[in-house]
Amino acid sequence: MSAQLQEAPRIRRMVPSDLEAVVTIEREVFLFPWTQGNFSDSLDAGYHCRVLEQDGHIFGYGVMTIGAEEAHLLTLSIAPESQGKGWGEKLLRHFIGIAREQLALTMFLDVRESNHAAARLYERLGFRQIGKRKDYYPAMGGREDSLVMELVL
Ligand SMILES: CC(C)(COP(=O)(O)OP(=O)(O)OC[C@H]1O[C@@H](n2cnc3c(N)ncnc32)[C@H](O)[C@@H]1OP(=O)(O)O)[C@@H](O)C(=O)NCCC(=O)NCCS
């Protein structure tokens, strides 16, 4: 019997051929998902787009913009079967590293008020709530506020 050697999971740049897998996860984890066009526009715009991959299988991704010394994390997702294993934290730390390398001074993100799991992760890495945007997100039967969070880099 031969043991199957698994490649170590890695974070790499997102490329157009990843988009189908990315959008499949996006639709599993969000009720109001980004479209494939949103992700390909992000790639075309030169945003910082990364995926988590193991043996050719994509199981997480994120998108961040940087400008005027501000980084904005636009989205971050881990496939349902891979959540709760530290991958969200690893990917977020990677984005914080990119923002620091690019000499951003602060990093911002919006999170749904009801998304306690994500807010806990952000707080664990030092993000603090600095405000709220009323009715920022679509929600079932209405809109939902976002919490605006900031990390001083
Ligand atoms: C929010 C999200 C990105 C977090 O990613 P994740 O990989 O599940 O996060 P982590 O595993 O790093 O941390 C989650 C929890 O698992 C725990 N954990 C981490 N590694 C662990 C391990 N090896 N064993 C057991 N628990 C572990 C963490 O302590 C953390 O606990 P908490 O719930 O008390 O905070 C992910 O759940 C997700 O994609 N959700 C849907 C999309 C979403 O909401 N995105 C954010 C939009 S703003």
PDB file of C-alpha atoms and ligand atoms in Angstrom:
ATOM      1  CA  MET A   1       0.000   0.000   0.000  1.00  0.00           C
ATOM      2  CA  SER A   2       1.316   3.440  -0.810  1.00  0.00           C
ATOM      3  CA  ALA A   3       0.425   6.493   1.236  1.00  0.00           C
ATOM      4  CA  GLN A   4      -0.864   9.482  -0.757  1.00  0.00           C
ATOM      5  CA  LEU A   5       1.343  12.483  -0.046  1.00  0.00           C
ATOM      6  CA  GLN A   6      -0.631  15.669   0.248  1.00  0.00           C
ATOM      7  CA  GLU A   7       0.788  19.003  -0.787  1.00  0.00           C
ATOM      8  CA  ALA A   8       0.879  21.555   2.043  1.00  0.00           C
ATOM      9  CA  PRO A   9      -1.895  24.148   1.694  1.00  0.00           C
ATOM     10  CA  ARG A  10      -0.602  27.440   0.348  1.00  0.00           C
ATOM     11  CA  ILE A  11      -1.739  30.997  -0.243  1.00  0.00           C
ATOM     12  CA  ARG A  12      -1.144  32.266  -3.772  1.00  0.00           C
ATOM     13  CA  ARG A  13      -2.367  34.957  -6.158  1.00  0.00           C
ATOM     14  CA  MET A  14      -5.824  34.366  -7.629  1.00  0.00           C
ATOM     15  CA  VAL A  15      -5.863  33.814 -11.415  1.00  0.00           C
ATOM     16  CA  PRO A  16      -8.831  33.814 -13.841  1.00  0.00           C
ATOM     17  CA  SER A  17      -8.967  29.992 -13.946  1.00  0.00           C
ATOM     18  CA  ASP A  18      -9.717  30.002 -10.175  1.00  0.00           C
ATOM     19  CA  LEU A  19     -12.927  31.989 -10.592  1.00  0.00           C
ATOM     20  CA  GLU A  20     -15.304  29.067 -11.048  1.00  0.00           C
ATOM     21  CA  ALA A  21     -14.134  27.453  -7.788  1.00  0.00           C
ATOM     22  CA  VAL A  22     -14.149  30.814  -5.998  1.00  0.00           C
ATOM     23  CA  VAL A  23     -17.714  31.601  -7.077  1.00  0.00           C
ATOM     24  CA  THR A  24     -18.867  28.108  -6.061  1.00  0.00           C
ATOM     25  CA  ILE A  25     -17.642  28.750  -2.485  1.00  0.00           C
ATOM     26  CA  GLU A  26     -18.984  32.320  -2.581  1.00  0.00           C
ATOM     27  CA  ARG A  27     -22.484  30.987  -3.330  1.00  0.00           C
ATOM     28  CA  GLU A  28     -22.220  28.445  -0.510  1.00  0.00           C
ATOM     29  CA  VAL A  29     -21.207  30.933   2.173  1.00  0.00           C
ATOM     30  CA  PHE A  30     -23.098  34.130   1.287  1.00  0.00           C
ATOM     31  CA  LEU A  31     -26.798  34.703   0.812  1.00  0.00           C
ATOM     32  CA  PHE A  32     -25.943  37.708  -1.366  1.00  0.00           C
ATOM     33  CA  PRO A  33     -22.814  36.512  -3.175  1.00  0.00           C
ATOM     34  CA  TRP A  34     -20.411  38.417  -5.396  1.00  0.00           C
ATOM     35  CA  THR A  35     -20.737  37.443  -9.061  1.00  0.00           C
ATOM     36  CA  GLN A  36     -17.933  36.001 -11.170  1.00  0.00           C
ATOM     37  CA  GLY A  37     -17.806  39.458 -12.802  1.00  0.00           C
ATOM     38  CA  ASN A  38     -17.116  41.110  -9.430  1.00  0.00           C
ATOM     39  CA  PHE A  39     -14.100  38.846  -8.945  1.00  0.00           C
ATOM     40  CA  SER A  40     -12.796  39.214 -12.514  1.00  0.00           C
ATOM     41  CA  ASP A  41     -13.181  43.014 -12.250  1.00  0.00           C
ATOM     42  CA  SER A  42     -11.111  42.844  -9.033  1.00  0.00           C
ATOM     43  CA  LEU A  43      -8.395  40.900 -10.870  1.00  0.00           C
ATOM     44  CA  ASP A  44      -8.492  43.325 -13.827  1.00  0.00           C
ATOM     45  CA  ALA A  45      -8.260  46.299 -11.454  1.00  0.00           C
ATOM     46  CA  GLY A  46      -5.093  44.847  -9.912  1.00  0.00           C
ATOM     47  CA  TYR A  47      -6.615  44.375  -6.463  1.00  0.00           C
ATOM     48  CA  HIS A  48      -4.795  42.016  -4.122  1.00  0.00           C
ATOM     49  CA  CYS A  49      -6.667  38.749  -4.729  1.00  0.00           C
ATOM     50  CA  ARG A  50      -5.451  35.573  -3.047  1.00  0.00           C
ATOM     51  CA  VAL A  51      -6.610  31.965  -2.784  1.00  0.00           C
ATOM     52  CA  LEU A  52      -5.899  29.126  -0.390  1.00  0.00           C
ATOM     53  CA  GLU A  53      -5.117  25.986  -2.363  1.00  0.00           C
ATOM     54  CA  GLN A  54      -4.194  22.403  -1.615  1.00  0.00           C
ATOM     55  CA  ASP A  55      -3.557  19.832  -4.358  1.00  0.00           C
ATOM     56  CA  GLY A  56      -5.302  22.037  -6.911  1.00  0.00           C
ATOM     57  CA  HIS A  57      -8.368  22.439  -4.689  1.00  0.00           C
ATOM     58  CA  ILE A  58      -9.369  26.000  -3.751  1.00  0.00           C
ATOM     59  CA  PHE A  59     -10.820  26.271  -0.231  1.00  0.00           C
ATOM     60  CA  GLY A  60     -10.619  29.964   0.616  1.00  0.00           C
ATOM     61  CA  TYR A  61      -9.980  33.382  -0.864  1.00  0.00           C
ATOM     62  CA  GLY A  62      -9.946  37.090  -0.187  1.00  0.00           C
ATOM     63  CA  VAL A  63      -9.748  40.434  -1.965  1.00  0.00           C
ATOM     64  CA  MET A  64      -8.127  43.637  -0.701  1.00  0.00           C
ATOM     65  CA  THR A  65      -7.477  47.082  -2.212  1.00  0.00           C
ATOM     66  CA  ILE A  66      -4.765  49.489  -1.143  1.00  0.00           C
ATOM     67  CA  GLY A  67      -4.637  53.203  -1.915  1.00  0.00           C
ATOM     68  CA  ALA A  68      -3.627  56.398  -0.159  1.00  0.00           C
ATOM     69  CA  GLU A  69      -2.041  54.435   2.696  1.00  0.00           C
ATOM     70  CA  GLU A  70      -5.358  52.672   3.397  1.00  0.00           C
ATOM     71  CA  ALA A  71      -6.020  48.992   2.855  1.00  0.00           C
ATOM     72  CA  HIS A  72      -9.626  47.805   2.475  1.00  0.00           C
ATOM     73  CA  LEU A  73     -10.423  44.133   2.857  1.00  0.00           C
ATOM     74  CA  LEU A  74     -13.395  43.657   0.516  1.00  0.00           C
ATOM     75  CA  THR A  75     -14.096  39.989   1.084  1.00  0.00           C
ATOM     76  CA  LEU A  76     -12.706  36.943   2.896  1.00  0.00           C
ATOM     77  CA  SER A  77     -14.144  33.418   2.804  1.00  0.00           C
ATOM     78  CA  ILE A  78     -13.279  29.912   3.797  1.00  0.00           C
ATOM     79  CA  ALA A  79     -15.213  26.957   2.314  1.00  0.00           C
ATOM     80  CA  PRO A  80     -17.684  25.533   4.877  1.00  0.00           C
ATOM     81  CA  GLU A  81     -15.840  22.207   5.312  1.00  0.00           C
ATOM     82  CA  SER A  82     -12.561  24.047   6.030  1.00  0.00           C
ATOM     83  CA  GLN A  83     -13.882  26.583   8.555  1.00  0.00           C
ATOM     84  CA  GLY A  84     -12.864  26.541  12.226  1.00  0.00           C
ATOM     85  CA  LYS A  85      -9.353  25.234  11.502  1.00  0.00           C
ATOM     86  CA  GLY A  86      -7.435  28.497  11.578  1.00  0.00           C
ATOM     87  CA  TRP A  87      -7.413  29.147   7.810  1.00  0.00           C
ATOM     88  CA  GLY A  88      -9.426  32.375   8.056  1.00  0.00           C
ATOM     89  CA  GLU A  89      -6.895  33.688  10.551  1.00  0.00           C
ATOM     90  CA  LYS A  90      -3.942  32.621   8.348  1.00  0.00           C
ATOM     91  CA  LEU A  91      -5.403  34.296   5.284  1.00  0.00           C
ATOM     92  CA  LEU A  92      -6.239  37.462   7.209  1.00  0.00           C
ATOM     93  CA  ARG A  93      -2.685  37.601   8.620  1.00  0.00           C
ATOM     94  CA  HIS A  94      -1.400  37.231   5.061  1.00  0.00           C
ATOM     95  CA  PHE A  95      -3.475  40.239   3.924  1.00  0.00           C
ATOM     96  CA  ILE A  96      -2.265  42.257   6.913  1.00  0.00           C
ATOM     97  CA  GLY A  97       1.296  41.371   5.853  1.00  0.00           C
ATOM     98  CA  ILE A  98       0.658  42.589   2.293  1.00  0.00           C
ATOM     99  CA  ALA A  99      -0.860  45.834   3.605  1.00  0.00           C
ATOM    100  CA  ARG A 100       2.195  46.438   5.805  1.00  0.00           C
ATOM    101  CA  GLU A 101       4.585  45.638   2.944  1.00  0.00           C
ATOM    102  CA  GLN A 102       2.758  48.168   0.792  1.00  0.00           C
ATOM    103  CA  LEU A 103       3.168  50.733   3.599  1.00  0.00           C
ATOM    104  CA  ALA A 104      -0.529  51.128   4.324  1.00  0.00           C
ATOM    105  CA  LEU A 105      -1.095  52.777   7.696  1.00  0.00           C
ATOM    106  CA  THR A 106      -4.562  51.423   8.390  1.00  0.00           C
ATOM    107  CA  MET A 107      -6.714  48.551   7.245  1.00  0.00           C
ATOM    108  CA  PHE A 108     -10.509  48.794   7.116  1.00  0.00           C
ATOM    109  CA  LEU A 109     -13.313  46.346   6.552  1.00  0.00           C
ATOM    110  CA  ASP A 110     -17.089  46.118   6.845  1.00  0.00           C
ATOM    111  CA  VAL A 111     -18.769  43.156   8.461  1.00  0.00           C
ATOM    112  CA  ARG A 112     -22.459  42.396   8.824  1.00  0.00           C
ATOM    113  CA  GLU A 113     -23.668  43.207  12.305  1.00  0.00           C
ATOM    114  CA  SER A 114     -24.985  39.620  12.641  1.00  0.00           C
ATOM    115  CA  ASN A 115     -21.713  37.958  11.526  1.00  0.00           C
ATOM    116  CA  HIS A 116     -20.302  37.307  14.982  1.00  0.00           C
ATOM    117  CA  ALA A 117     -17.854  34.587  13.829  1.00  0.00           C
ATOM    118  CA  ALA A 118     -16.157  36.974  11.411  1.00  0.00           C
ATOM    119  CA  ALA A 119     -16.158  39.896  13.887  1.00  0.00           C
ATOM    120  CA  ARG A 120     -14.514  37.653  16.517  1.00  0.00           C
ATOM    121  CA  LEU A 121     -11.759  36.733  14.063  1.00  0.00           C
ATOM    122  CA  TYR A 122     -11.138  40.399  13.213  1.00  0.00           C
ATOM    123  CA  GLU A 123     -11.059  41.400  16.881  1.00  0.00           C
ATOM    124  CA  ARG A 124      -8.652  38.580  17.673  1.00  0.00           C
ATOM    125  CA  LEU A 125      -6.221  40.072  15.178  1.00  0.00           C
ATOM    126  CA  GLY A 126      -6.561  43.578  16.599  1.00  0.00           C
ATOM    127  CA  PHE A 127      -9.361  45.189  14.584  1.00  0.00           C
ATOM    128  CA  ARG A 128     -11.597  47.573  16.498  1.00  0.00           C
ATOM    129  CA  GLN A 129     -15.070  48.792  15.624  1.00  0.00           C
ATOM    130  CA  ILE A 130     -14.949  52.478  14.678  1.00  0.00           C
ATOM    131  CA  GLY A 131     -18.468  52.957  13.345  1.00  0.00           C
ATOM    132  CA  LYS A 132     -21.553  51.569  11.701  1.00  0.00           C
ATOM    133  CA  ARG A 133     -23.003  52.016   8.236  1.00  0.00           C
ATOM    134  CA  LYS A 134     -26.747  51.920   8.364  1.00  0.00           C
ATOM    135  CA  ASP A 135     -28.498  49.562   5.902  1.00  0.00           C
ATOM    136  CA  TYR A 136     -25.201  48.820   4.154  1.00  0.00           C
ATOM    137  CA  TYR A 137     -25.999  45.227   3.197  1.00  0.00           C
ATOM    138  CA  PRO A 138     -29.008  43.599   1.529  1.00  0.00           C
ATOM    139  CA  ALA A 139     -30.694  41.143   3.896  1.00  0.00           C
ATOM    140  CA  MET A 140     -33.688  38.835   3.867  1.00  0.00           C
ATOM    141  CA  GLY A 141     -36.707  41.111   4.127  1.00  0.00           C
ATOM    142  CA  GLY A 142     -34.768  44.367   4.293  1.00  0.00           C
ATOM    143  CA  ARG A 143     -31.288  45.712   4.905  1.00  0.00           C
ATOM    144  CA  GLU A 144     -28.632  45.164   7.561  1.00  0.00           C
ATOM    145  CA  ASP A 145     -26.103  47.552   9.120  1.00  0.00           C
ATOM    146  CA  SER A 146     -22.377  46.982   8.761  1.00  0.00           C
ATOM    147  CA  LEU A 147     -19.810  47.365  11.504  1.00  0.00           C
ATOM    148  CA  VAL A 148     -16.826  49.319  10.207  1.00  0.00           C
ATOM    149  CA  MET A 149     -13.628  47.909  11.676  1.00  0.00           C
ATOM    150  CA  GLU A 150     -10.119  49.330  11.637  1.00  0.00           C
ATOM    151  CA  LEU A 151      -6.655  47.937  12.289  1.00  0.00           C
ATOM    152  CA  VAL A 152      -3.814  50.372  12.813  1.00  0.00           C
ATOM    153  CA  LEU A 153      -0.863  48.778  10.993  1.00  0.00           C
TER     154      LEU A 153
HETATM  155  C1  LIG B   1     -15.430  34.211   8.922  1.00  0.00           C
HETATM  156  C2  LIG B   1     -14.500  33.173   8.327  1.00  0.00           C
HETATM  157  C3  LIG B   1     -13.658  33.805   7.208  1.00  0.00           C
HETATM  158  C4  LIG B   1     -13.569  32.653   9.422  1.00  0.00           C
HETATM  159  O1  LIG B   1     -12.706  31.678   8.859  1.00  0.00           O
HETATM  160  P1  LIG B   1     -12.320  30.341   9.673  1.00  0.00           P
HETATM  161  O2  LIG B   1     -11.269  29.637   8.917  1.00  0.00           O
HETATM  162  O3  LIG B   1     -13.536  29.595  10.024  1.00  0.00           O
HETATM  163  O4  LIG B   1     -11.690  31.039  10.972  1.00  0.00           O
HETATM  164  P2  LIG B   1     -10.670  30.395  12.006  1.00  0.00           P
HETATM  165  O5  LIG B   1     -10.677  28.915  11.912  1.00  0.00           O
HETATM  166  O6  LIG B   1      -9.372  31.095  11.820  1.00  0.00           O
HETATM  167  O7  LIG B   1     -11.346  30.861  13.353  1.00  0.00           O
HETATM  168  C5  LIG B   1     -12.682  30.417  13.641  1.00  0.00           C
HETATM  169  C6  LIG B   1     -12.748  29.729  14.990  1.00  0.00           C
HETATM  170  O8  LIG B   1     -12.101  28.479  14.894  1.00  0.00           O
HETATM  171  C7  LIG B   1     -11.197  28.339  16.008  1.00  0.00           C
HETATM  172  N1  LIG B   1     -10.097  27.497  15.562  1.00  0.00           N
HETATM  173  C8  LIG B   1      -9.046  27.867  14.818  1.00  0.00           C
HETATM  174  N2  LIG B   1      -8.232  26.816  14.602  1.00  0.00           N
HETATM  175  C9  LIG B   1      -8.805  25.770  15.241  1.00  0.00           C
HETATM  176  C10 LIG B   1      -8.481  24.399  15.376  1.00  0.00           C
HETATM  177  N3  LIG B   1      -7.362  23.903  14.833  1.00  0.00           N
HETATM  178  N4  LIG B   1      -9.316  23.620  16.066  1.00  0.00           N
HETATM  179  C11 LIG B   1     -10.440  24.109  16.620  1.00  0.00           C
HETATM  180  N5  LIG B   1     -10.834  25.382  16.524  1.00  0.00           N
HETATM  181  C12 LIG B   1     -10.007  26.204  15.847  1.00  0.00           C
HETATM  182  C13 LIG B   1     -10.762  29.725  16.300  1.00  0.00           C
HETATM  183  O9  LIG B   1     -10.290  29.872  17.613  1.00  0.00           O
HETATM  184  C14 LIG B   1     -12.040  30.486  16.088  1.00  0.00           C
HETATM  185  O10 LIG B   1     -12.831  30.442  17.243  1.00  0.00           O
HETATM  186  P3  LIG B   1     -13.996  31.517  17.509  1.00  0.00           P
HETATM  187  O11 LIG B   1     -15.175  31.005  16.781  1.00  0.00           O
HETATM  188  O12 LIG B   1     -14.161  31.512  18.977  1.00  0.00           O
HETATM  189  O13 LIG B   1     -13.535  32.844  16.979  1.00  0.00           O
HETATM  190  C15 LIG B   1     -15.294  31.952   7.785  1.00  0.00           C
HETATM  191  O14 LIG B   1     -16.063  31.418   8.809  1.00  0.00           O
HETATM  192  C16 LIG B   1     -16.160  32.251   6.584  1.00  0.00           C
HETATM  193  O15 LIG B   1     -15.700  32.193   5.454  1.00  0.00           O
HETATM  194  N6  LIG B   1     -17.446  32.566   6.845  1.00  0.00           N
HETATM  195  C17 LIG B   1     -18.392  32.810   5.778  1.00  0.00           C
HETATM  196  C18 LIG B   1     -18.025  34.036   4.997  1.00  0.00           C
HETATM  197  C19 LIG B   1     -17.844  35.240   5.878  1.00  0.00           C
HETATM  198  O16 LIG B   1     -18.658  35.506   6.757  1.00  0.00           O
HETATM  199  N7  LIG B   1     -16.790  36.005   5.599  1.00  0.00           N
HETATM  200  C20 LIG B   1     -16.473  37.223   6.309  1.00  0.00           C
HETATM  201  C21 LIG B   1     -17.195  38.347   5.688  1.00  0.00           C
HETATM  202  S1  LIG B   1     -16.811  39.872   6.479  1.00  0.00           S
END
